[in-house]
Amino acid sequence: MNILLIEDEKSLADALAHILRKNNYSVDVAYDGMDGQYQAETMVHDIIILDRMLPGRDGIDILKNLREEGIFIPVLMLTAKDSIQNRVEGLDAGADDYLVKPFSKDELLARLRALARRHKEVVFNDEITIGEVTFSPYKSEVRIGDQVVHLTVRESQLLELFIKNRGLVLSKEQILEKVWGFESEVDVNSVEVYLSYLRKKLGNSLKLQTVRGVGYCLKEE
Ligand code: CA
């Protein structure tokens, strides 16, 4: 599970990153708002831990921006003050949960587990509709208008990965790692082949764009 930690208090950020890594999360750290926003938009993460008060770009701004861009990665917001106003602002901006500083390591880990669980449930059990396409990961099928298209397990996993990371550019390496896993014997070039199958099945209903020299992106209409 990849976490992006955006926190400007360096000692706190480093301590949190250490705790998270010890608990088997992989962690990218950004120490200011601009870098945080950049990493959130360009790299694949499962959860973002976002400090509210940041130099360069405020946490609330970053969050609003991500949601406007169609990036729905779960966000756990860190706030210094526990006021109702603060909580409402964070939740209104699209935060999934928040923690008031100072917090215990155990509480942080519990919140992360809960977020990951909720996110997984949403993605696995629910149908997701984008434009005229309804994707049912559970049944490995998409409905385009009245037409039902069955997907193979890999195609379904691929589509799920793109939907979870809507608006983000995914490199072939990232796709390979997420869908086939590190240990896989599948070559990075096979990703292209599987993508072409998926594109054929989706037709013009969803656009999996090629971003030359970088990767692929599911654009939101
Ligand atoms: Ca701060």
Short mmCIF file of N, CA and C and ligand atoms in Angstrom, two decimals, residues 7-8 51 53 101, ligand 1:
data_model
loop_
_atom_site.label_atom_id
_atom_site.label_comp_id
_atom_site.label_asym_id
_atom_site.label_seq_id
_atom_site.Cartn_x
_atom_site.Cartn_y
_atom_site.Cartn_z
N GLU A 7 3.46 16.83 4.78
CA GLU A 7 3.59 17.42 6.12
C GLU A 7 4.86 18.26 6.16
N ASP A 8 4.71 19.53 6.54
CA ASP A 8 5.87 20.42 6.49
C ASP A 8 6.73 20.39 7.74
N ASP A 51 -1.48 17.31 5.70
CA ASP A 51 -1.52 18.32 6.75
C ASP A 51 -2.32 19.51 6.25
N MET A 53 -2.24 22.88 7.40
CA MET A 53 -1.48 24.12 7.25
C MET A 53 -0.13 23.80 6.62
N LYS A 101 -3.97 16.86 15.79
CA LYS A 101 -2.65 16.74 16.42
C LYS A 101 -2.74 17.20 17.87
CA CA B 1 1.83 22.27 9.08
#
